[in-house]
Amino acid sequence: MSTSPLQGRPSILLIYTGGTIGMKVDPSDQTLKPFDFSQITEEVPELRKFAGKTDSITFDPLIDSSDVEPSFWQMLARTIRDNYEAYDGFVILHGTDTMSYSASVLSFMVRGLTKPVIFTGSQLPVGIPRTDGKENLVSAVEIAAAKDPSGHALVPEVCIYFNEKLMRGNRTTKVNSEGFSAFRSPNYPPLAEAGINIRYSNSLVRYPLSWEETPSWDTELDTRVSILKVHPGITPQTVRDILLGSDTRAVIMETFGSGNAPSRGWFIDLVREAAAEGKILVNVSQCIWGSVDMGLYATGRALREAGVLSGFDSTTESALGKLFHLMGMSGDNEWVKKHMLENLRGEIDV
Ligand code: ASP
């Protein structure tokens, strides 16, 4: 554990994309709509006390994160890539609904990151007295600027900072639509916790192979992935439509417990048929804590034997982002399968 004072005069780029943090009530229909960044800085004067420099870029249009699309992630990646040299860290203001998806996919789109990329947002808009947005934003900026005595970023990763916790982005999931503690990283401890001091767990952080490295960005994404959430009573037609869909290259199978699915003949036959077509089938548990182990029960073993890959302790958001990224890099499903089983950005414990 270490705590870090700021060093030098760090510069942070704030990228405002929308989300509750910057919304206010539209009197015409009483719904929350995004407003512009200058009003955020007005509502968070604490930002002016930050010892470094902050600049901002506002996305146009500002969106509710339910409207996030792959083109949005590509724009985000390009914005960071094009401004990488000029800043010590990046803070992305983003809606909470799909923040884990965005943080996951972005973590795969960049390799060799040497600077922090911190997503944050809030459950209540910054203009509301009890907002959680101020603390989230101010701490995210401080974390994005934090360096060790040799001037290297303390957390050169894509993360989410929310409600006193800094979490690896591709380990997170949104778990609460009302409480301030909206995110969990169920299978990996927080990288830092903010109290009076921000305490960093250095041993949990991933560092680049070389600090001199310029990160490489792969912005191609292939989104032909479906999610099959198994449940008691699921029908053969539903399973067939999802597993054998003509526009589906990969299927994330959200299974029970440690990776189990119905053992009935028709189910396994459909899985075998999809595998024989070369589809990429990945097993992720519906449980948020723990890992898939397809050797434990006969029902799990049948999936493994049919050609389903373990998603280990991945979140669905992370498996989705990883598939989008790997499939965007290659049209060869065997290559994608091989890399799905590897821990690329700290997203799984193999
Ligand atoms: N619907 C909002 C969004 O994701 C919710 C939020 O920001 O908390 O943009």
mmCIF file of N, CA and C in Angstrom, residues 13 206 222 254 258 264 273 301 311 342:
data_model
loop_
_atom_site.group_PDB
_atom_site.id
_atom_site.type_symbol
_atom_site.label_atom_id
_atom_site.label_comp_id
_atom_site.label_asym_id
_atom_site.label_seq_id
_atom_site.Cartn_x
_atom_site.Cartn_y
_atom_site.Cartn_z
ATOM 1 N N LEU A 13 -6.690 15.429 -18.945
ATOM 2 C CA LEU A 13 -7.732 15.715 -19.933
ATOM 3 C C LEU A 13 -9.044 15.082 -19.465
ATOM 4 N N ARG A 206 -1.390 -3.503 -12.800
ATOM 5 C CA ARG A 206 -0.597 -3.982 -13.945
ATOM 6 C C ARG A 206 0.212 -2.816 -14.506
ATOM 7 N N ASP A 222 -15.582 -6.079 -34.012
ATOM 8 C CA ASP A 222 -16.605 -6.881 -34.699
ATOM 9 C C ASP A 222 -17.631 -7.268 -33.633
ATOM 10 N N GLU A 254 -24.325 -17.510 -20.774
ATOM 11 C CA GLU A 254 -24.391 -17.174 -19.335
ATOM 12 C C GLU A 254 -25.043 -18.347 -18.642
ATOM 13 N N SER A 258 -21.117 -22.810 -11.447
ATOM 14 C CA SER A 258 -19.728 -22.916 -11.910
ATOM 15 C C SER A 258 -19.639 -23.252 -13.400
ATOM 16 N N ARG A 264 -30.003 -31.800 -21.138
ATOM 17 C CA ARG A 264 -30.873 -32.507 -22.085
ATOM 18 C C ARG A 264 -30.215 -32.604 -23.462
ATOM 19 N N GLU A 273 -23.638 -28.445 -32.582
ATOM 20 C CA GLU A 273 -23.853 -27.979 -33.957
ATOM 21 C C GLU A 273 -23.206 -26.599 -34.164
ATOM 22 N N ARG A 301 -19.182 -30.426 -17.804
ATOM 23 C CA ARG A 301 -18.227 -31.184 -18.611
ATOM 24 C C ARG A 301 -18.770 -31.414 -20.027
ATOM 25 N N GLY A 311 -14.903 -19.046 -19.704
ATOM 26 C CA GLY A 311 -14.687 -17.604 -19.564
ATOM 27 C C GLY A 311 -14.038 -17.310 -18.214
ATOM 28 N N GLU A 342 -6.554 -16.549 -22.945
ATOM 29 C CA GLU A 342 -5.405 -15.883 -22.314
ATOM 30 C C GLU A 342 -5.859 -14.674 -21.512
#
